Coordinates of C-alpha atoms and ligand atoms in Angstrom, one line a residue:
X238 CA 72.2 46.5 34.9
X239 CA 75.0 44.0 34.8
X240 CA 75.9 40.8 33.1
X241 CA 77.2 38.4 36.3
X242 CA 78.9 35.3 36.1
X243 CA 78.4 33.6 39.6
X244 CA 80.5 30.8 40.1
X245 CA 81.4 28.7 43.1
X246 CA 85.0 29.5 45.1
X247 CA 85.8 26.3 46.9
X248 CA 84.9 22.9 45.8
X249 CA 80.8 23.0 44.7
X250 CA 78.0 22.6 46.9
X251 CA 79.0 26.6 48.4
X252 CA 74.8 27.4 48.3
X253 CA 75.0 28.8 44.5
X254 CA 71.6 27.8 43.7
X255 CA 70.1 29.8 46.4
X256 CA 72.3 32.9 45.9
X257 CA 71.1 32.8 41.9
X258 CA 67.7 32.4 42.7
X259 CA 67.6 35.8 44.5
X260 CA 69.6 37.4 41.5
X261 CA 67.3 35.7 39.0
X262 CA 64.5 37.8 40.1
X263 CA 66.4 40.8 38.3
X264 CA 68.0 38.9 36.0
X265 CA 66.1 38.6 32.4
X266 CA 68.5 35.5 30.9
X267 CA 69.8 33.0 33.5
X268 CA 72.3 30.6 31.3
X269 CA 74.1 27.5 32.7
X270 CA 77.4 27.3 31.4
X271 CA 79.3 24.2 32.0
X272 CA 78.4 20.5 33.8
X273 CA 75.8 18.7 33.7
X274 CA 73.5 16.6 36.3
X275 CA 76.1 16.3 38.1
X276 CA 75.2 19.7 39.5
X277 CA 72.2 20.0 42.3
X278 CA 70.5 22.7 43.6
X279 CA 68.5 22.8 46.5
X280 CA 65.5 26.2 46.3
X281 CA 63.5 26.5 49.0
X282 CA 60.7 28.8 48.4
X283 CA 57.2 29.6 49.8
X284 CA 56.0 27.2 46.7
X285 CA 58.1 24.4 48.3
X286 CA 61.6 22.3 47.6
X287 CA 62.9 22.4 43.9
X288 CA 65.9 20.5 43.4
X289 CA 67.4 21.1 40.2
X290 CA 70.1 19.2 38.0
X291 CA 70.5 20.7 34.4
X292 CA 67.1 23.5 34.1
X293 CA 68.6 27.0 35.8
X294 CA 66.6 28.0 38.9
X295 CA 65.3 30.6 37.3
X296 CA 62.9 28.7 35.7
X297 CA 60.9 29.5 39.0
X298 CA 59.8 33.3 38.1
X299 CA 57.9 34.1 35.1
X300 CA 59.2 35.9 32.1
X301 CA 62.6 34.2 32.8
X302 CA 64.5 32.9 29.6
X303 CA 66.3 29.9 31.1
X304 CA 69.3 29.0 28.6
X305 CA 71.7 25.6 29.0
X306 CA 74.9 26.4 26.6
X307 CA 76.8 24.5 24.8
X308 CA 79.3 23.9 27.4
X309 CA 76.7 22.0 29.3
X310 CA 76.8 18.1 28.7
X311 CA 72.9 16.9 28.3
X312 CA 71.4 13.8 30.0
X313 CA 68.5 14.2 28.0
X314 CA 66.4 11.4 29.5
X315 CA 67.5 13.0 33.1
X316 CA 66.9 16.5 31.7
X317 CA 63.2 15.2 30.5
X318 CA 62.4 13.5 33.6
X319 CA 63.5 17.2 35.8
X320 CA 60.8 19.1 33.8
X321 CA 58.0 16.2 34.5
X322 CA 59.0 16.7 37.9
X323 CA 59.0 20.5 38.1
X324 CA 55.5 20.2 36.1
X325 CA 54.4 18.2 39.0
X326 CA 55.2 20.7 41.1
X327 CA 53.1 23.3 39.1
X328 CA 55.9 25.0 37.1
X329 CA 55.6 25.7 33.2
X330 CA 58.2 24.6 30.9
X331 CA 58.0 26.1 27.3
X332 CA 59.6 28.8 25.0
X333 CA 61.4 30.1 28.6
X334 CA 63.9 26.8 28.4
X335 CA 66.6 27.3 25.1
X336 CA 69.2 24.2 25.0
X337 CA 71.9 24.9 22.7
X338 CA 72.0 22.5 19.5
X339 CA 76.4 22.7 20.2
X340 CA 76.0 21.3 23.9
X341 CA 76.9 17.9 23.8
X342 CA 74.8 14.6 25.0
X343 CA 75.5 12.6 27.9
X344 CA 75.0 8.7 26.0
X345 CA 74.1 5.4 28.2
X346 CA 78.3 4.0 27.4
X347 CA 79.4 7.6 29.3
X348 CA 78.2 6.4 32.7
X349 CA 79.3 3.0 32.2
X350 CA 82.4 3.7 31.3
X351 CA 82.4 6.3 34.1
X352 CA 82.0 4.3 36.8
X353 CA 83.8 1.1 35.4
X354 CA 86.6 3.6 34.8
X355 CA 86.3 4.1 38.9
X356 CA 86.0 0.7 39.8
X357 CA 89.2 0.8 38.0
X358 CA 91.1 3.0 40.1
X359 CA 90.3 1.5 42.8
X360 CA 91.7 3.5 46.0
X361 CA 92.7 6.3 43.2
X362 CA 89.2 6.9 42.5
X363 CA 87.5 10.1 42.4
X364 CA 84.5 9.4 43.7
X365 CA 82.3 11.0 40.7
X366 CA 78.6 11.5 40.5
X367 CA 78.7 8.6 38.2
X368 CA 76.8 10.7 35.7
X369 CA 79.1 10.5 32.8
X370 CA 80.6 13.8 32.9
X371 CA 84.5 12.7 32.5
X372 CA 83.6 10.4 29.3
X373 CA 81.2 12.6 27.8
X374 CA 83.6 15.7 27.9
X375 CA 86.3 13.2 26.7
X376 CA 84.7 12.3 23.7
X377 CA 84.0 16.0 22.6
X378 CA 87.8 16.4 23.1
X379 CA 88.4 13.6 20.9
X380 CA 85.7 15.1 18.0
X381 CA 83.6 12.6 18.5
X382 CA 81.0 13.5 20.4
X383 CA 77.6 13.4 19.6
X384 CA 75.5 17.3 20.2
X385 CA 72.1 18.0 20.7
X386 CA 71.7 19.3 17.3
X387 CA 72.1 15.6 15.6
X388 CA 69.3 14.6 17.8
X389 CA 67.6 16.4 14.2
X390 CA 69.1 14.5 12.3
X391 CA 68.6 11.3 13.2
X392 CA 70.9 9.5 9.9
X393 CA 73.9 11.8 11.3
X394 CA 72.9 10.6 14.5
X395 CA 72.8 7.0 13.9
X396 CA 76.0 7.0 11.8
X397 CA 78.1 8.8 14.7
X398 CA 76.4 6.4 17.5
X399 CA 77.4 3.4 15.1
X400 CA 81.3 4.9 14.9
X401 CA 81.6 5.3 18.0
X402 CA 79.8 1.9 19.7
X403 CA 83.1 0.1 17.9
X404 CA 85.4 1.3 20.1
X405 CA 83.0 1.9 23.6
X406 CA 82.3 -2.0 22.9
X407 CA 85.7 -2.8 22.7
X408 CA 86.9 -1.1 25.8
X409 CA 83.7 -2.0 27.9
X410 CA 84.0 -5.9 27.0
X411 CA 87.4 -6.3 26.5
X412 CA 89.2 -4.0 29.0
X413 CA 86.4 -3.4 31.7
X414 CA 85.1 -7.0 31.2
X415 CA 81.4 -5.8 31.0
X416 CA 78.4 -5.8 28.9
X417 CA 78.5 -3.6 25.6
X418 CA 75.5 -1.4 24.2
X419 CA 73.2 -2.2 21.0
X420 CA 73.1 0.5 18.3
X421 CA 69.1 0.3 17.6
X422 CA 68.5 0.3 21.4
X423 CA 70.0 3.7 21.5
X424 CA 68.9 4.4 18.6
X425 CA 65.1 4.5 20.1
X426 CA 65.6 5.8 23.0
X427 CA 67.5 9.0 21.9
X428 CA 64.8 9.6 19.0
X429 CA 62.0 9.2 21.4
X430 CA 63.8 12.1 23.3
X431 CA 64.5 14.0 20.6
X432 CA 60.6 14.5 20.0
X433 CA 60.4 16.5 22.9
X434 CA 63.5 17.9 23.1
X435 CA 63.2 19.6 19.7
X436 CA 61.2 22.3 20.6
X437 CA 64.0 23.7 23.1
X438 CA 66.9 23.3 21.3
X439 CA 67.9 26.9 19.7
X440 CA 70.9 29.0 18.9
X441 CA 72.3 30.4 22.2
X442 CA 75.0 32.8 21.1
X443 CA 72.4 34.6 18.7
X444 CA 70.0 34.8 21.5
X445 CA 72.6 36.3 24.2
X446 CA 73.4 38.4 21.7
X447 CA 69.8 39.5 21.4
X448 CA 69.2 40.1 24.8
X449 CA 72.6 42.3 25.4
X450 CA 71.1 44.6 22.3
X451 CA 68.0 44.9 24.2
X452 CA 70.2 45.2 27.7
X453 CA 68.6 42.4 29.7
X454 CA 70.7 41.3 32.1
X455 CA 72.1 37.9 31.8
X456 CA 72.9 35.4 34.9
X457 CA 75.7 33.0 34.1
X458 CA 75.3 30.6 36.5
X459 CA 78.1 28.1 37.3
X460 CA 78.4 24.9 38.9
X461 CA 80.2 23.0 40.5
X462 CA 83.4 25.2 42.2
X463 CA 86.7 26.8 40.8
X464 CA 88.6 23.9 43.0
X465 CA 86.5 21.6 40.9
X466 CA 87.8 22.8 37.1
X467 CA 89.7 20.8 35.2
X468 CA 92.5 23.6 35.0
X469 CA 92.6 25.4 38.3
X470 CA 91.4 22.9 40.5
X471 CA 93.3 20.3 42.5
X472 CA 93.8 17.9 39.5
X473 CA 93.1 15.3 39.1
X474 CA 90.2 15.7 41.6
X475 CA 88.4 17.6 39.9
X476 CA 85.2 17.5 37.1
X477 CA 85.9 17.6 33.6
X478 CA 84.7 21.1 32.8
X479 CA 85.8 24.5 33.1
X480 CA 83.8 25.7 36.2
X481 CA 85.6 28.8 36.5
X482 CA 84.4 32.1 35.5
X483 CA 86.1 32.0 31.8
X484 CA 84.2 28.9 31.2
X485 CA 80.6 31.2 31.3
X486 CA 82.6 32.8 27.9
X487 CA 83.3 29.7 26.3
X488 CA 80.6 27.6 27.1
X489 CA 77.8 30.0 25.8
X490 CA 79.4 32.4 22.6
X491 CA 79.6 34.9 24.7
X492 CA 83.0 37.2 24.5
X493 CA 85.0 38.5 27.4
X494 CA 84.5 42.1 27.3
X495 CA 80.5 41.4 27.8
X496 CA 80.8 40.8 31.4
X497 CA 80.6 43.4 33.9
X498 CA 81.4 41.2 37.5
X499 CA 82.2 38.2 38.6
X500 CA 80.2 37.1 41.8
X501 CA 82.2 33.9 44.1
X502 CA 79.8 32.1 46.2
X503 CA 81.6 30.6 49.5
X504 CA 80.3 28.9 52.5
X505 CA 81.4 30.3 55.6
X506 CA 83.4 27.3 56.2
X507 CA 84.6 24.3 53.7
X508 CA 83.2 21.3 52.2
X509 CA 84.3 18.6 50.0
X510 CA 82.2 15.8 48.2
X511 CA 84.5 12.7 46.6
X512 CA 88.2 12.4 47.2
X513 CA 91.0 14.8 46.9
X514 CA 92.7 16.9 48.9
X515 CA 91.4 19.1 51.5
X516 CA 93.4 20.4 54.0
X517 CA 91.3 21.9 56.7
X518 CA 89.1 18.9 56.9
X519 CA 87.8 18.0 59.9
X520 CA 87.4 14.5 61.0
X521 CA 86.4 15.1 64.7
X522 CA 83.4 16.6 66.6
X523 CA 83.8 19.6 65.2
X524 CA 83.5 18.5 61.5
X525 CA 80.5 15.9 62.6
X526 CA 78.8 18.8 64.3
X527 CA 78.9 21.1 60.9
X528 CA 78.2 18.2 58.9
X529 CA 74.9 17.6 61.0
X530 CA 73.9 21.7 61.2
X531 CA 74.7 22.3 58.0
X532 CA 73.3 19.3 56.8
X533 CA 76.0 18.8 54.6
X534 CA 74.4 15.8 52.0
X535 CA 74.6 15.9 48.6
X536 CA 71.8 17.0 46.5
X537 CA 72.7 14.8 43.5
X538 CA 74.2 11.6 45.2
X539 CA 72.8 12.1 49.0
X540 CA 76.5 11.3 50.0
X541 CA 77.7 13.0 52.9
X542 CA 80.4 16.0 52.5
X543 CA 83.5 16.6 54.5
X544 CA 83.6 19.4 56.3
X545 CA 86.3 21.4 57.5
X546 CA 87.4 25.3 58.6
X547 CA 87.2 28.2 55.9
X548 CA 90.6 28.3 53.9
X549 CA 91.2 31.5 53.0
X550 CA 94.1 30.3 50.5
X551 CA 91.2 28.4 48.6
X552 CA 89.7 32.2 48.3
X553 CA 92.5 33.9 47.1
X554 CA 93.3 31.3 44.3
X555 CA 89.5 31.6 43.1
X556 CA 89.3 35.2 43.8
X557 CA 92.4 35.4 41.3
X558 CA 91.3 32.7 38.9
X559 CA 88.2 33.9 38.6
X560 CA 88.7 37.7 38.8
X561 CA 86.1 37.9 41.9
X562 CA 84.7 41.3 41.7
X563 CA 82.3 40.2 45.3
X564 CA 82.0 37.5 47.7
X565 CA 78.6 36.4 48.5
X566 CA 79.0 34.2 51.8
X567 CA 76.6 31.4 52.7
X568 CA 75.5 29.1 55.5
X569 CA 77.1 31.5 58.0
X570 CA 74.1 30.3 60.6
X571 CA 75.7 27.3 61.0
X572 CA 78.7 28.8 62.9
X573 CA 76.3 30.1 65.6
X574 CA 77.2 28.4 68.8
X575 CA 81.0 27.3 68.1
X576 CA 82.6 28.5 71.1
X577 CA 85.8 28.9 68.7
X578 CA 86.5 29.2 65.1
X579 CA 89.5 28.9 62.6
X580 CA 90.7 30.4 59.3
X581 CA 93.4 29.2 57.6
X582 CA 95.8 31.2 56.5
X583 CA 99.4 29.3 55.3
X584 CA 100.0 25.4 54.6
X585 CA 103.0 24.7 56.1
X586 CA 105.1 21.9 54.2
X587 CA 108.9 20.4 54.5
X588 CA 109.1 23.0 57.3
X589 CA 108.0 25.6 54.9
X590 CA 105.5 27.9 55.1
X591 CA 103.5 28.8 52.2
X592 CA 100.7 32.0 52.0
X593 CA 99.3 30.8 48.2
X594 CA 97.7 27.7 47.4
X595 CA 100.2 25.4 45.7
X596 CA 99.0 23.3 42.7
X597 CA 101.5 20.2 43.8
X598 CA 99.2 17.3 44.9
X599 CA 101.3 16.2 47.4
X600 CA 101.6 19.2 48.9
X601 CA 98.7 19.9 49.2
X602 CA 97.8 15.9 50.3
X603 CA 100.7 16.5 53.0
X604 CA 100.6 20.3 54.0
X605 CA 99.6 21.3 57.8
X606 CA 96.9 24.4 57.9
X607 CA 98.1 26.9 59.9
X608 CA 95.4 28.7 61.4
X609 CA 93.7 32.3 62.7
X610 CA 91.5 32.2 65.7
X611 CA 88.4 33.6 66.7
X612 CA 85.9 34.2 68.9
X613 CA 82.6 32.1 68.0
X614 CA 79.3 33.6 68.9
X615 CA 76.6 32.5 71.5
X616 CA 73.7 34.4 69.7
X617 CA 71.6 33.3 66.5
X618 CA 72.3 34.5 63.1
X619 CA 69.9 32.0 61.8
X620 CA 67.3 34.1 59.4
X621 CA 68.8 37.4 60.0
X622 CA 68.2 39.8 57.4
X623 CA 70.5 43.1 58.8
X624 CA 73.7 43.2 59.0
X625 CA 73.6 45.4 62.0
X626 CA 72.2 42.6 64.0
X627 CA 74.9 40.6 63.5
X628 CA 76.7 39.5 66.2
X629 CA 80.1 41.4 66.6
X630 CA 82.0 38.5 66.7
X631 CA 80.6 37.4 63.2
X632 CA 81.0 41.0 61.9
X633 CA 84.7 40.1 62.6
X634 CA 85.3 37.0 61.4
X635 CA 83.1 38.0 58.6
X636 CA 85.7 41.3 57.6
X637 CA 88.6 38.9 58.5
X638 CA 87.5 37.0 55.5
X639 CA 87.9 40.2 53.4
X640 CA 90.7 41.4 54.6
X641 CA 92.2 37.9 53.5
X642 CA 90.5 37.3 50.3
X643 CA 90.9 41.1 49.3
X644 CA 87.2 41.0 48.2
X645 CA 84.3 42.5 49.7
X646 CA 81.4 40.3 50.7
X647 CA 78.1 41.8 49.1
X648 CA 75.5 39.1 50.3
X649 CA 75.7 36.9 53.3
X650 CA 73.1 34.0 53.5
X651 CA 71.5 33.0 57.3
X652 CA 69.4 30.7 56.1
X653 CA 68.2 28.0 53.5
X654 CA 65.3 30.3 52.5
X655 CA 65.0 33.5 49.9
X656 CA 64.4 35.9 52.6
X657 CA 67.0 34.4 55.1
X658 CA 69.7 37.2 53.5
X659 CA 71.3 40.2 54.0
X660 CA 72.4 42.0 50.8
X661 CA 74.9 44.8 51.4
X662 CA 75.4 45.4 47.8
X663 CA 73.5 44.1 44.9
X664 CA 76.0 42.5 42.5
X665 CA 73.3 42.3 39.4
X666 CA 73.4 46.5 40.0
X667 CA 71.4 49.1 41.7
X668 CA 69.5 48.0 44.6
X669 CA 65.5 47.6 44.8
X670 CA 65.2 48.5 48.1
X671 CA 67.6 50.9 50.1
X672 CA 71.1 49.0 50.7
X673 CA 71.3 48.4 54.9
X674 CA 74.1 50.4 56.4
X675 CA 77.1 48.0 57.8
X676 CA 77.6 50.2 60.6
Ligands
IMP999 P1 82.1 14.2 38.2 O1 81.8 15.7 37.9 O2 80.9 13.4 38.4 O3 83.0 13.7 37.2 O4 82.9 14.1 39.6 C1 84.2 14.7 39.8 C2 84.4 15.2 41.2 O5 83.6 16.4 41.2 C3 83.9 14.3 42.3 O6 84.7 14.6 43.4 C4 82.5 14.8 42.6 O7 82.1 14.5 43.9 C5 82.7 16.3 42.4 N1 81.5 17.0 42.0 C6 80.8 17.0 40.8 N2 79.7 17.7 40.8 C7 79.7 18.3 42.0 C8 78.8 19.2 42.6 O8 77.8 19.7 42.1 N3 79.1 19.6 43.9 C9 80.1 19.1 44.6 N4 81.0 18.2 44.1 C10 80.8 17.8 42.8

């Protein structure tokens, strides 16, 4: 049994939450690593729609320890308000849910200044969640962030809230010309959090560590997508953690060498939500027509994605990044019917044609896809659970993908439900039940 990082390959929203849901059956630990409610996964199960922010999906099977390390930034009245939702839904919260006392907090000046700092930008913007991501991670940058762990101590707490109102104040009145925040209000509010939140709040690394004594296999689950991280993504588009696969390392205590694969999560074509660069976008028919089949609308913000062909240079940059050991492809039912498909395969720029995915902005802003075609497929794949049944023209376009990613796919998804699946390899380790022949 294997420790797996699963992360997303293009730019979030690839169907992670599902794909980690099936894994966390055989998982014993699922951790999130990095984010914060930014993130939203959509679980469809025979119990009904979860959609989660912050708690790992896992928290749906019993006898799941559900982690949130410290790389994750806490909303913890958002975070309080998931599990009274996911208690209405009948699912126990208790000793399975461990928040690290090192992850930071997500305060009420974070999303102001988030989105006054977007207002700001005007056309520049980068159309965050408006959840306070950027600021919070700025301020633990800066050392002056404010962790779970002073929630306990609510003198350290108070003192670090008062330091740090002076210069929020300042900025928020004075340079964003709106209204500032009260100390005591805070104040409150976090300690009436902190009440309930004590109980969860424990020390991650020692736990991991625990659990890879005993070999339970871990889940690190990512969020976001590796065109999303601060380093690797298309900067400055991006979110303010590492949602790559070293991130699961740093943002729990875990080291390197603990981690057996790497799992990328990719949809079967592209989306984007917020601005950026994306250069197989579609703004015709075409992109309408996934955007409406794949029902391509944020979970967190309900705003609608862009949509646009698979990019297979996207794949090979997070395949590299992220040291992809398997692809697990999703959403591939909503390519049934396209009479014709695309993969892109080069950018061509100043006349130039590039196979790797530059890190210029402008190139990428500027750069014409240049594109492979194929085949679509009249039949459904909606549901499917063999990969024999597959259509032949998705078989291709399907081993196209790893021929030009040089990773193999070990899941492909048909469907928004667990079952709707076909695993070809399990990437958590040995199989359950017997692995379905590709031929
Ligand atoms: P932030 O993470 O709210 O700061 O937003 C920065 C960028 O990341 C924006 O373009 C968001 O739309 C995007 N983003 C953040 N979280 C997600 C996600 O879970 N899925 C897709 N895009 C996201």
């Amino acid at each position: 049994m294997a420790n797996l990082i699963v992360v997303g390959s293009q730019w979030g929203d690839e169907g992670k939450g599902k794909i980690v849901d099936l894994l966390a059956s055989e998982a014993r630990v699922i951790v999130r690593f990095q984010g914060g409610s930014n993130a939203g996964h959509t679980v469809i199960t025979k119990r009904g729609t979860f959609i989660f922010h912050l708690v790992p999906s896992g928290i749906l099977y019993r006898g799941k320890l559900c982690v949130l390390g410290n790389g994750v930034a806490i909303d913890p009245g958002g975070f309080l308000d998931e599990l009274d939702g996911l208690s209405a839904q009948g699912l126990k919260v208790g000793r399975n849910l461990v928040i690290s006392h090192r992850a930071h907090l997500i305060m009420p000046y974070h999303k102001a200044i988030d989105r006054a700092a977007e207002e700001a930008k005007g056309a520049r913007r980068i159309g965050t969640t408006g959840r306070g991501i950027g600021p919070a991670y700025v301020d633990k940058m800066a050392r002056i962030g404010i962790r779970v762990g002073d929630l306990l101590n609510p003198q350290a707490f108070k003192r670090k809230l008062q330091e740090n109102l002076v210069e929020v104040n300042s900025l928020l009145r004075h340079i964003h010309k709106t209204n500032g925040f009260q100390v005591d209000k805070i104040y409150t509010e976090y300690m009436s959090y902190a009440k309930r939140l004590k109980g969860y709040i424990g020390d991650v690394p020692l736990l991991l560590e625990k659990a890879m004594k005993k070999a339970d296999p871990i889940l690190f689950e990512g969020a976001q997508g590796t065109h999303l991280d601060i380093d690797f993504g298309t900067y400055p588009y991006v979110t303010s953690s590492s949602s790559c696969a070293g991130g699961a390392c740093i943002g729990t205590g875990v080291g390197p060498t603990k981690i057996d694969a790497v799992l990328g999560v990719t949809k079967a074509y592209t989306t984007r939500v917020g601005g950026g660069p994306f250069p197989t976008e579609l703004t015709d028919d075409i992109g309408e027509n996934l955007k409406a089949k794949g029902q391509e609308f944020g979970a967190t913000t309900g705003r609608a994605r862009r949509c646009g062909w698979f990019d297979a240079l996207l794949l090979r940059h997070a395949v590299r990044v992220n040291g992809l050991t398997s692809l697990a492809v999703t959403k591939l039912d909503v390519l049934d019917g396209f009479k014709e498909l695309k993969i892109c395969n080069g950018y061509r720029y100043n006349g130039k044609l590039y196979r790797e995915m530059p890190s210029d902005l402008e190139m990428l802003t500027k750069c014409t896809p240049v594109y492979e075609r194929f085949p679509g497929w009249k039949s459904e794949t909606s549901g499917m659970v063999s990969y024999k049944s597959l259509p032949i023209e998705a078989k291709r376009y399907l081993s196209r993908i790893e021929e030009l990613t040089g990773c193999p796919i070990d899941m492909i998804s048909t469907g928004s439900r667990r079952e709707h699946t076909i695993v070809l390899k399990n990437p958590l380790g040995p199989i359950k039940k017997p692995s379905r022949s590709r031929k």
